[in-house]
Coordinates of C-alpha atoms and ligand atoms in Angstrom, one line a residue:
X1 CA -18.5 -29.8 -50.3
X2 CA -21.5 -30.3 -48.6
X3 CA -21.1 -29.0 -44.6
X4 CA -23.9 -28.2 -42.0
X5 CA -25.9 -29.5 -39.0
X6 CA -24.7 -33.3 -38.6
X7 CA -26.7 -33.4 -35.1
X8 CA -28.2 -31.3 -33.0
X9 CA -29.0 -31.8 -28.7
X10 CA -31.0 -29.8 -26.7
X11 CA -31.2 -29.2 -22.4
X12 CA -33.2 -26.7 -20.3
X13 CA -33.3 -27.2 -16.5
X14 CA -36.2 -29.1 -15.0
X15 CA -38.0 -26.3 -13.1
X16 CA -40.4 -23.7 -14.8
X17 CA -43.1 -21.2 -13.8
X18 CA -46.5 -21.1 -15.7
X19 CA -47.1 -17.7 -17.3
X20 CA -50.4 -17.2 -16.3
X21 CA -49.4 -17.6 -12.5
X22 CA -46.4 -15.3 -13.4
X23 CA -49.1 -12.3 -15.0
X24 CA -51.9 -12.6 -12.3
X25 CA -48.8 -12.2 -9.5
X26 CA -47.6 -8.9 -12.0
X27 CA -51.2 -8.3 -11.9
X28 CA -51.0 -8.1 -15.5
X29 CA -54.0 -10.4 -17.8
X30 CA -52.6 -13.8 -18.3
X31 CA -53.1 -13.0 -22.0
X32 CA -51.1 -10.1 -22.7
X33 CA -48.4 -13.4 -21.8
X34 CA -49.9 -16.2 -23.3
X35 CA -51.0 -14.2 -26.8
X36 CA -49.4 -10.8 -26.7
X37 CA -46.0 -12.3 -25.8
X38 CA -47.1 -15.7 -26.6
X39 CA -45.1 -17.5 -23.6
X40 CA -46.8 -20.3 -21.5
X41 CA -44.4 -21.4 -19.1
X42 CA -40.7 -20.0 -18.1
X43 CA -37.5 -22.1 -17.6
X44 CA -36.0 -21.3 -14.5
X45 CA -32.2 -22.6 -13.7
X46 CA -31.9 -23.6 -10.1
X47 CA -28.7 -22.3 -8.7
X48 CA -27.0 -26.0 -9.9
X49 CA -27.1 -25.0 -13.6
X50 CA -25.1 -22.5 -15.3
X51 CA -24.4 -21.5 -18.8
X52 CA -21.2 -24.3 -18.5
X53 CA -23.8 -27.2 -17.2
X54 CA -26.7 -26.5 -19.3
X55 CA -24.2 -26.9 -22.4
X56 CA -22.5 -30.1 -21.4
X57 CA -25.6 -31.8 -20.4
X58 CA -26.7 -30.3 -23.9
X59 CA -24.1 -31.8 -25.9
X60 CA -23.3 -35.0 -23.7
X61 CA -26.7 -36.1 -25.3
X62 CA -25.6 -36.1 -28.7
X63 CA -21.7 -37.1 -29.1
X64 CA -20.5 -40.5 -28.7
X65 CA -17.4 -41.9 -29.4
X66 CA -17.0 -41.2 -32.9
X67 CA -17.5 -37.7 -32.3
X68 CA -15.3 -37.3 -29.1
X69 CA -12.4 -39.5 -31.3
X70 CA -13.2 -36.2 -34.2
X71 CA -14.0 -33.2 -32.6
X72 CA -10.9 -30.6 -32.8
X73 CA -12.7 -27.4 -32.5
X74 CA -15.6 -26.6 -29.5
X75 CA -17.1 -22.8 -29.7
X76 CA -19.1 -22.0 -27.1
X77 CA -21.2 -18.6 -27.9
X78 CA -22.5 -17.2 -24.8
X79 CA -23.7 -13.7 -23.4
X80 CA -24.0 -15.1 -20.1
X81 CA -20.7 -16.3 -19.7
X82 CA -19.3 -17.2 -16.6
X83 CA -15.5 -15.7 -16.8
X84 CA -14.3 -12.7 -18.7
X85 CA -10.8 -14.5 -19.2
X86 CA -11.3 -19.0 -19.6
X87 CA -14.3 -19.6 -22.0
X88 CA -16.5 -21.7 -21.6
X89 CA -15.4 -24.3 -24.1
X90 CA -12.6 -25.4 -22.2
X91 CA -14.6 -26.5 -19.2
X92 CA -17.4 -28.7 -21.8
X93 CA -13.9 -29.8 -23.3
X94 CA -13.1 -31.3 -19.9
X95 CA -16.6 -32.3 -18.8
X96 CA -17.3 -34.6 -22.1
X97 CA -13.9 -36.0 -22.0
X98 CA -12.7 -34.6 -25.6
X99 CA -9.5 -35.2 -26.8
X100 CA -6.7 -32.6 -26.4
X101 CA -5.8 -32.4 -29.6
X102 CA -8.7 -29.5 -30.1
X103 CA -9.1 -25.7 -30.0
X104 CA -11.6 -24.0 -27.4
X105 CA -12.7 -20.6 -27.4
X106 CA -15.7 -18.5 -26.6
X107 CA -17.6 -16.3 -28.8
X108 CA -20.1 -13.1 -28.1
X109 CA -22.1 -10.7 -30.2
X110 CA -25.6 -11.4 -27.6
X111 CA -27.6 -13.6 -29.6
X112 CA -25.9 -14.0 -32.8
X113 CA -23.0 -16.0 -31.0
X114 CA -24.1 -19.4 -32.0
X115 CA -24.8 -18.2 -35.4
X116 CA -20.8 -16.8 -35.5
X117 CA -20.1 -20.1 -33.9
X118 CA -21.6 -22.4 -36.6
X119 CA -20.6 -19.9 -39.3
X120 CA -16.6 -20.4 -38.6
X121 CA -17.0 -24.0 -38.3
X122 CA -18.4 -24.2 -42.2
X123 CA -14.6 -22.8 -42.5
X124 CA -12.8 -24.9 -40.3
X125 CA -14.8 -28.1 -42.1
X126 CA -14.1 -26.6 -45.4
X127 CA -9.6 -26.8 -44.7
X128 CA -10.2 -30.0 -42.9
X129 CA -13.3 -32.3 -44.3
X130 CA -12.4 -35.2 -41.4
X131 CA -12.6 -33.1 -38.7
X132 CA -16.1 -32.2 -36.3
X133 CA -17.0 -29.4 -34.8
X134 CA -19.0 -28.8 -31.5
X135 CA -20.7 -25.6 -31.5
X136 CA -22.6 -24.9 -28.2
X137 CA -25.3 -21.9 -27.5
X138 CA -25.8 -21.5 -24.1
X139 CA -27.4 -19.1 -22.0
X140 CA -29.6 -17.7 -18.7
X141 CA -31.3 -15.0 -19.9
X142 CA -32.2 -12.7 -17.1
X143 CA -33.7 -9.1 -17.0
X144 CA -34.9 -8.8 -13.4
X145 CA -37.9 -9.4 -11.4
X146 CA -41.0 -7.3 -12.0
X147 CA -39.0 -6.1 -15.0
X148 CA -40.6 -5.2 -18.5
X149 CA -38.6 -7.8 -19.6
X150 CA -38.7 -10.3 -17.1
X151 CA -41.5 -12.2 -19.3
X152 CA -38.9 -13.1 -21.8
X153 CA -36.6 -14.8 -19.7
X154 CA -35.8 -18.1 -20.2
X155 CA -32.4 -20.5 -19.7
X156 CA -30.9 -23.3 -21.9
X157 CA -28.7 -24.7 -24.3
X158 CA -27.9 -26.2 -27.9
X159 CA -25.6 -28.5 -29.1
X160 CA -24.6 -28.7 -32.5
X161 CA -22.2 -31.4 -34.1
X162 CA -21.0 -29.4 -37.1
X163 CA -19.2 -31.9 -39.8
X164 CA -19.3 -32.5 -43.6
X165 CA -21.9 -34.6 -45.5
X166 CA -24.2 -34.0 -42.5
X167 CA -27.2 -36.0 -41.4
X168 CA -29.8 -33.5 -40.5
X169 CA -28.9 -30.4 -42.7
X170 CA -26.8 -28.6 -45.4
X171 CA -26.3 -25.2 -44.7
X172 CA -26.1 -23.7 -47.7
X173 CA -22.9 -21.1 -48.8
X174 CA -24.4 -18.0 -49.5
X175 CA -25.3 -15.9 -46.3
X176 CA -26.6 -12.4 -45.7
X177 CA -25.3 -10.0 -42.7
X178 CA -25.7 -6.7 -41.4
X179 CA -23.9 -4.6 -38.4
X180 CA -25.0 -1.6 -37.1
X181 CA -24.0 -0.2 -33.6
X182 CA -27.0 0.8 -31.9
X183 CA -28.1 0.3 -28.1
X184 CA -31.6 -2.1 -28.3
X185 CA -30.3 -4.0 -25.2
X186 CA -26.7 -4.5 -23.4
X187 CA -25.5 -6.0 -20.3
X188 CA -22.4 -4.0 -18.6
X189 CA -19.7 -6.7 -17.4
X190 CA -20.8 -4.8 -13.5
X191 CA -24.2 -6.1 -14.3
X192 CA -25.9 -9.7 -13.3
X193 CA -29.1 -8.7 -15.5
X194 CA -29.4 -7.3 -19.1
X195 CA -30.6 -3.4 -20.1
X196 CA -32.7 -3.2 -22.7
X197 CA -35.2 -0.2 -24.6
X198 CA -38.1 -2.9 -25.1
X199 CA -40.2 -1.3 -28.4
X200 CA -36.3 -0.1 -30.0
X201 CA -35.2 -4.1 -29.6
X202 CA -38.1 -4.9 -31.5
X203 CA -38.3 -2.0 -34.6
X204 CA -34.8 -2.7 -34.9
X205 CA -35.2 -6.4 -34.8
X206 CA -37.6 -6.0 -37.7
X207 CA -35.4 -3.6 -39.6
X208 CA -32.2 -6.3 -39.7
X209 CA -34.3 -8.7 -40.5
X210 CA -35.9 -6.4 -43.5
X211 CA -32.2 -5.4 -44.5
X212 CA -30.6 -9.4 -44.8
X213 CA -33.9 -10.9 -46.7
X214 CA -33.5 -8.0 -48.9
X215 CA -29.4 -8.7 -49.6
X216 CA -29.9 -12.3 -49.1
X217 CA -32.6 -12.4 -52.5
X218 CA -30.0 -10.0 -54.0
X219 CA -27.3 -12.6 -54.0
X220 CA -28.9 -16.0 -54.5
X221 CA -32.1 -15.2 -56.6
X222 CA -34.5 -17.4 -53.7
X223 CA -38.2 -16.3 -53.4
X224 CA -39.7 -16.9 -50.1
X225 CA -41.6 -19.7 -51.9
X226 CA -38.7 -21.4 -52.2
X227 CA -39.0 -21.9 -48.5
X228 CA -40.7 -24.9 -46.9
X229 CA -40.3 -22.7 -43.9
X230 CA -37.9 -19.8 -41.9
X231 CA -36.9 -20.1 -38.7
X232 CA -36.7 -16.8 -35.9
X233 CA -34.6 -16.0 -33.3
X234 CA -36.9 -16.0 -30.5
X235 CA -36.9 -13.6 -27.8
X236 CA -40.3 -14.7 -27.2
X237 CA -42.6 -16.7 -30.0
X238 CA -44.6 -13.2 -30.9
X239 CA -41.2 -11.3 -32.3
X240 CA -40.8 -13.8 -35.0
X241 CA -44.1 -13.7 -36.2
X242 CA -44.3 -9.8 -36.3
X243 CA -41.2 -10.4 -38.7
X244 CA -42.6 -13.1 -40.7
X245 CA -45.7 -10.9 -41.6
X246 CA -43.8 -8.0 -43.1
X247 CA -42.6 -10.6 -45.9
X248 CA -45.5 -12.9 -46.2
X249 CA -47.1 -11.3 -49.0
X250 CA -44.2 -12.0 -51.2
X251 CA -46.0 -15.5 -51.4
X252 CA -49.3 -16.9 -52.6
X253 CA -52.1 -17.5 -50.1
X254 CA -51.3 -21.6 -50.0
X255 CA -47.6 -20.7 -49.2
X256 CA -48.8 -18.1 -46.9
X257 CA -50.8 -20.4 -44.7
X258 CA -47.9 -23.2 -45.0
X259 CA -45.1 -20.3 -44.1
X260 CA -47.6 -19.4 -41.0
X261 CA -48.3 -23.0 -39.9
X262 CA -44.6 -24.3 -39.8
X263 CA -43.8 -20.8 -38.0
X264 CA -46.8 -21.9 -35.4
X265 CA -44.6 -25.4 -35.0
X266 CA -41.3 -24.2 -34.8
X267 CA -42.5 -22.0 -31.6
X268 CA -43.4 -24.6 -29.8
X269 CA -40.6 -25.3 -27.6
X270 CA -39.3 -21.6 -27.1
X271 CA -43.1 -21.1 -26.4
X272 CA -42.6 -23.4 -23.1
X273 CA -39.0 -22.9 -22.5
X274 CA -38.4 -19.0 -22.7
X275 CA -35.9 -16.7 -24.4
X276 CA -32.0 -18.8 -24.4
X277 CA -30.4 -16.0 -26.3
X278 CA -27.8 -17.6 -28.2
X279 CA -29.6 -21.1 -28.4
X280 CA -33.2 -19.8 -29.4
X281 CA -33.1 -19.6 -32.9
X282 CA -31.6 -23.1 -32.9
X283 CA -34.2 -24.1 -30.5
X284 CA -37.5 -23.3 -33.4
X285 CA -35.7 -25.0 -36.3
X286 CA -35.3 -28.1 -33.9
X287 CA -39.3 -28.0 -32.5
X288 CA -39.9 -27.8 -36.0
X289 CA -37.9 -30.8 -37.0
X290 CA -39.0 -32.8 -34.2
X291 CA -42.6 -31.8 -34.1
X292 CA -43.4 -31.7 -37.8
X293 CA -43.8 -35.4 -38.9
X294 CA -43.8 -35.0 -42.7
X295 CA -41.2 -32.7 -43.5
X296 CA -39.8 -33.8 -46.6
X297 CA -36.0 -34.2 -47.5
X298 CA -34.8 -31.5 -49.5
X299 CA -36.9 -29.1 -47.7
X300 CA -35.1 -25.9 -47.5
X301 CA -35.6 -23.6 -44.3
X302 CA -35.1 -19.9 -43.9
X303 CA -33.0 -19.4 -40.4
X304 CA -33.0 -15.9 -39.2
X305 CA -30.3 -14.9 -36.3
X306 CA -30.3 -11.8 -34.5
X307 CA -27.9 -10.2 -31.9
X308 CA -28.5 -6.9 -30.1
X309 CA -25.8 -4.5 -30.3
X310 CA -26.5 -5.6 -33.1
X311 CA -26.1 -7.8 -35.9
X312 CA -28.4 -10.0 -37.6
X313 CA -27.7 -13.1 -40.3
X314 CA -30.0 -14.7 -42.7
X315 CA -29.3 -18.5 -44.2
X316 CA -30.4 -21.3 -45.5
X317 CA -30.3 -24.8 -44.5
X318 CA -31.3 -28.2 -47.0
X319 CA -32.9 -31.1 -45.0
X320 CA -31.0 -34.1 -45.2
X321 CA -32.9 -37.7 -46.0
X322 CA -33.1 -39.7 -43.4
X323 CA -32.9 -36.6 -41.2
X324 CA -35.4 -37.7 -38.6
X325 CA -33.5 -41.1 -37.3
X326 CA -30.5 -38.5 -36.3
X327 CA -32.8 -36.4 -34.1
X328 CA -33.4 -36.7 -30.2
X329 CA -36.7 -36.4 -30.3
X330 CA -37.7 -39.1 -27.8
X331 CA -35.5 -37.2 -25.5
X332 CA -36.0 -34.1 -25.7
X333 CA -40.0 -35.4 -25.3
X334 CA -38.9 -37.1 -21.6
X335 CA -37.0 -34.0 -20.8
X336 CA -39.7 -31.9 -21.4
X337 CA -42.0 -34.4 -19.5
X338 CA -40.3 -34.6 -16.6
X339 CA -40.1 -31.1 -15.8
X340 CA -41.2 -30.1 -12.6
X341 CA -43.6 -26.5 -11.8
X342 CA -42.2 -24.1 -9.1
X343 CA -44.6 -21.1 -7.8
X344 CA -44.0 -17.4 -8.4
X345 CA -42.8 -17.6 -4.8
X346 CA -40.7 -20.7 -5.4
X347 CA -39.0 -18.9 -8.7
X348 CA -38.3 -15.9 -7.1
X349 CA -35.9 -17.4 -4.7
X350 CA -34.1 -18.7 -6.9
X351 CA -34.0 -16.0 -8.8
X352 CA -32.1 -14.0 -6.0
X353 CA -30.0 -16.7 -5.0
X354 CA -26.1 -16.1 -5.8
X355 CA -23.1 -17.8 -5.2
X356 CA -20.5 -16.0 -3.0
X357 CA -18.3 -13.2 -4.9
X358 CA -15.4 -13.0 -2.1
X359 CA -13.5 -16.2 -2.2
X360 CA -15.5 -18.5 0.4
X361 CA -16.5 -21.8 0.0
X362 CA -20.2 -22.9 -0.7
X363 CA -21.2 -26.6 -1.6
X364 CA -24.2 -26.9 -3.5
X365 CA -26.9 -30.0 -3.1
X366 CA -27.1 -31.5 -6.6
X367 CA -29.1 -33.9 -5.0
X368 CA -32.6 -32.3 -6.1
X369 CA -31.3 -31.4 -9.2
X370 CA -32.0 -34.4 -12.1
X371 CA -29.2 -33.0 -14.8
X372 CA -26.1 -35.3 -15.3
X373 CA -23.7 -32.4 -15.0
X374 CA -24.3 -29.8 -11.9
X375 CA -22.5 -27.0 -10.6
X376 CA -21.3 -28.9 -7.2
X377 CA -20.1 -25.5 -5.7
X378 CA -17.4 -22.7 -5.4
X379 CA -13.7 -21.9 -3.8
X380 CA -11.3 -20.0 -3.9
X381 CA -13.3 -18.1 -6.6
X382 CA -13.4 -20.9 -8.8
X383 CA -16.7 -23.2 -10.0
X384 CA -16.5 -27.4 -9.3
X385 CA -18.8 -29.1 -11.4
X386 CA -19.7 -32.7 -11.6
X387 CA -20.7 -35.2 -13.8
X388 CA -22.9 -37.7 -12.4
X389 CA -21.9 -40.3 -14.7
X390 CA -18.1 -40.2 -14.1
Ligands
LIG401 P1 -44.4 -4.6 -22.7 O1 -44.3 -3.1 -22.8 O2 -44.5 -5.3 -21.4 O3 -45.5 -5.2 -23.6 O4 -43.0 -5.1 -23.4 P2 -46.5 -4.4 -24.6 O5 -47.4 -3.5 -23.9 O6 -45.7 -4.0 -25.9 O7 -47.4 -5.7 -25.0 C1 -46.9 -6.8 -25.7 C2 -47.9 -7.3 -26.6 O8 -49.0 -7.9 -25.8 C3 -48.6 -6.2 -27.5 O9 -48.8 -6.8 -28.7 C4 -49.9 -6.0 -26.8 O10 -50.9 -5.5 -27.7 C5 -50.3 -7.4 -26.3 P3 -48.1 -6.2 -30.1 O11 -48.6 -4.9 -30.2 O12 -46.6 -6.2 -29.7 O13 -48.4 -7.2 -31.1 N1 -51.2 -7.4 -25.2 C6 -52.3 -8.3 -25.2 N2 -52.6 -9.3 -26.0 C7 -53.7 -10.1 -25.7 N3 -54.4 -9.9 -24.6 C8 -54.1 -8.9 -23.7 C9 -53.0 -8.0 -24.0 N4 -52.4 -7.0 -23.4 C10 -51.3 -6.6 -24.1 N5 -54.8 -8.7 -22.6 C11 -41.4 -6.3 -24.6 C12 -42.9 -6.2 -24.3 C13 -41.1 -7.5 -25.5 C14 -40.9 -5.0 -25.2 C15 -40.6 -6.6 -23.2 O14 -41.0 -7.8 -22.7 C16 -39.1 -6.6 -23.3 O15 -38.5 -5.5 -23.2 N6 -38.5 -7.8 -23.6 C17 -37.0 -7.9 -23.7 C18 -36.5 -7.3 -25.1 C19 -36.9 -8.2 -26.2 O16 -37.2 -9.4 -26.1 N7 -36.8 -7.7 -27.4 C20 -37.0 -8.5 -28.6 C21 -36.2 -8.0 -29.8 S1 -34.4 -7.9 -29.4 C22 -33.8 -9.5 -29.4 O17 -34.5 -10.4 -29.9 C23 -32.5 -9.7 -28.8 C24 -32.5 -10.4 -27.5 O18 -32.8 -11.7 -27.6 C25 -31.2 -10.1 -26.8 C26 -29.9 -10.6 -27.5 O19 -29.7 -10.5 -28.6 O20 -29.0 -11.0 -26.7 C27 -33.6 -9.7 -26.5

């Protein structure tokens, strides 16, 4: 049976900060962020989005009736989730109007949640063919203000519809994996921003990704020219390119420079969006889809997830024809369009804002804020969202 991506919806919020503003306030040369990171701008989530909003107004651009009438299982992987007890799927459940009949969890290993996510839905299709899946990767990545990482923040979320005989793309069965329990970067449930040993993340990063292209060869015989390209997660758009180059020379030079221009395509949203943790690696294969014009059905694509803690995942994915009508792409081009600058100033207000910890009440003004689902406010320790369309 042939299961995978059947669509796949995208939402950051609509304020950012430019890079090179961010370095020269850090006093740091714009370049070491632009090339050395490779980030130009920054998502920044006012205090009206959280992990919950950004995924329903992710997903509410890609299901319609069909899928709400379908969809019995919603996974939500998150590492910046707001509850240690409800998970976040129930509240999407509620917010798109899904039908009860449905199961709702929340899944974490940091990054690799999505991956998990999508991963037991190819099972749950598998036992029940009819059925959908919404699989949601949603996150506010946040390491601190004048930080080491604070360059590689970012916040946002993907959607995937997860069915059988899917539009955009087969994932294929076989599928590579490796655990290890090592400390690259962590976030104590006491703590609001992530702790990470910066160079470690990244040699380790590079070692996972070393240990599932070797197993994944092993079991399935594939070359790296069999690839039309392979998709990163992206903590920021350099990492995945410091992988990519320990493997290239398994290829010819004309694969080489293919491999190395796709991989220069599928940054290109992350680039101007930031790291989104669980969503990221989601986030290149779908600038690649939507920003490469000639990709060619029956394409297959290399998608490699990683998780700190840590566990990483390689697999494949075959494109689908007539992939591009099920895309969002004049969308996710508006979206992207009608985002809106804020200063280093401006971001790092809203950096420190927070809602109240002790009970009170607070009522937020979703006014200035353009998404269709908000946080509207807090009481009695417990979030009110709203969707503007209801
Ligand atoms: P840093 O110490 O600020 O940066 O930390 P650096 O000194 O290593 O410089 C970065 C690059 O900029 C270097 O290039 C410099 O040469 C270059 P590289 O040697 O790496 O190729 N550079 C310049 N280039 C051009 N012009 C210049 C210039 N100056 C310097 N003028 C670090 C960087 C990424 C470590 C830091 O930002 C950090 O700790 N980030 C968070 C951790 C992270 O993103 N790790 C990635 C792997 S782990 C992962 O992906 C999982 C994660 O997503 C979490 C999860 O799973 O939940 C993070």
């Amino acid at each position: 049976m042939k299961i995978g991506i059947d669509k796949i919806g995208f939402y950051t919020p609509h304020l950012y900060v430019d890079m090179n503003k961010l370095a020269v306030a850090r006093d740091v040369e714009p370049e070491k962020f632009t090339i050395g990171i490779g980030q130009s701008q920054m998502a920044i989530a006012p205090i009206t989005q959280d992990p919950i909003s950004l995924a329903a107004n992710a997903a509410l651009q890609i299901i319609d009736e069909e899928d709400k009438a379908k969809i019995d299982l919603v996974i939500f992987g998150t590492e910046s989730g707001i509850d240690h007890s409800k998970s976040g799927a129930v509240y999407v459940h509620q917010l798109l109007g899904l039908r009860s009949e449905a199961r709702a969890m929340e899944i974490k290993q940091a990054c690799y949640g999505a991956t998990a996510a999508i991963q037991l839905a190819k099972g749950h299709i598998a036992l029940h063919p009819e059925s959908r899946v919404l699989v949601l990767g949603s996150d506010i990545a946040r390491y601190g203000l004048r930080t080491g990482g604070e360059a590689t923040q970012g916040a946002g979320a993907v959607a995937l519809v997860i069915s059988a005989n899917p539009s955009v793309m087969v994932l294929e069965d076989e599928s590579a994996y490796f655990t290890s329990d090592i400390m690259d970067f962590w976030r104590p449930v006491y703590s609001e921003t992530a702790y990470v040993d910066g160079k470690f993340s990244n040699e380790q990063y590079i070692h996972f990704f070393a240990k599932v292209w070797e197993q994944y060869k092993e079991k399935t015989g594939l070359q790296l020219a069999d690839y039309e390209a392979i998709c990163f997660h992206l903590p920021y758009t350099k990492m995945g390119f410091k992988a990519l180059k320990t493997i290239l020379e398994e290829a010819s030079e004309k694969e080489q420079e293919r491999l190395l221009t796709n991989y220069k395509t599928s940054t290109l949203y992350n680039r101007n969006v930031g790291n989104i943790y669980t969503g990221s690696l989601y986030l290149s294969l779908l600038s690649l889809l939507e920003q490469k014009e000639d990709l060619q059905e029956g394409a297959r694509f290399g998608m490699y997830s990683y998780g700190s803690g840590a566990v990483g995942e390689f697999f494949s994915g075959i494109l689908q024809p007539g992939y591009r009508e099920h895309l969002f792409v004049a969308e996710h081009a508006a979206q992207f369009q009608a985002r809106k600058e804020v200063s280093v100033a401006e971001y790092e207000a809203i950096f420190q804002e927070s809602l109240p910890t002790d009970g009170s009440t607070v009522e937020l003004d979703i006014s200035q804020d353009p998404a269709t689902i908000c946080l509207a406010g807090i009481s009695d320790h417990q979030r009110n969202y709203v969707n503007k369309q209801q």
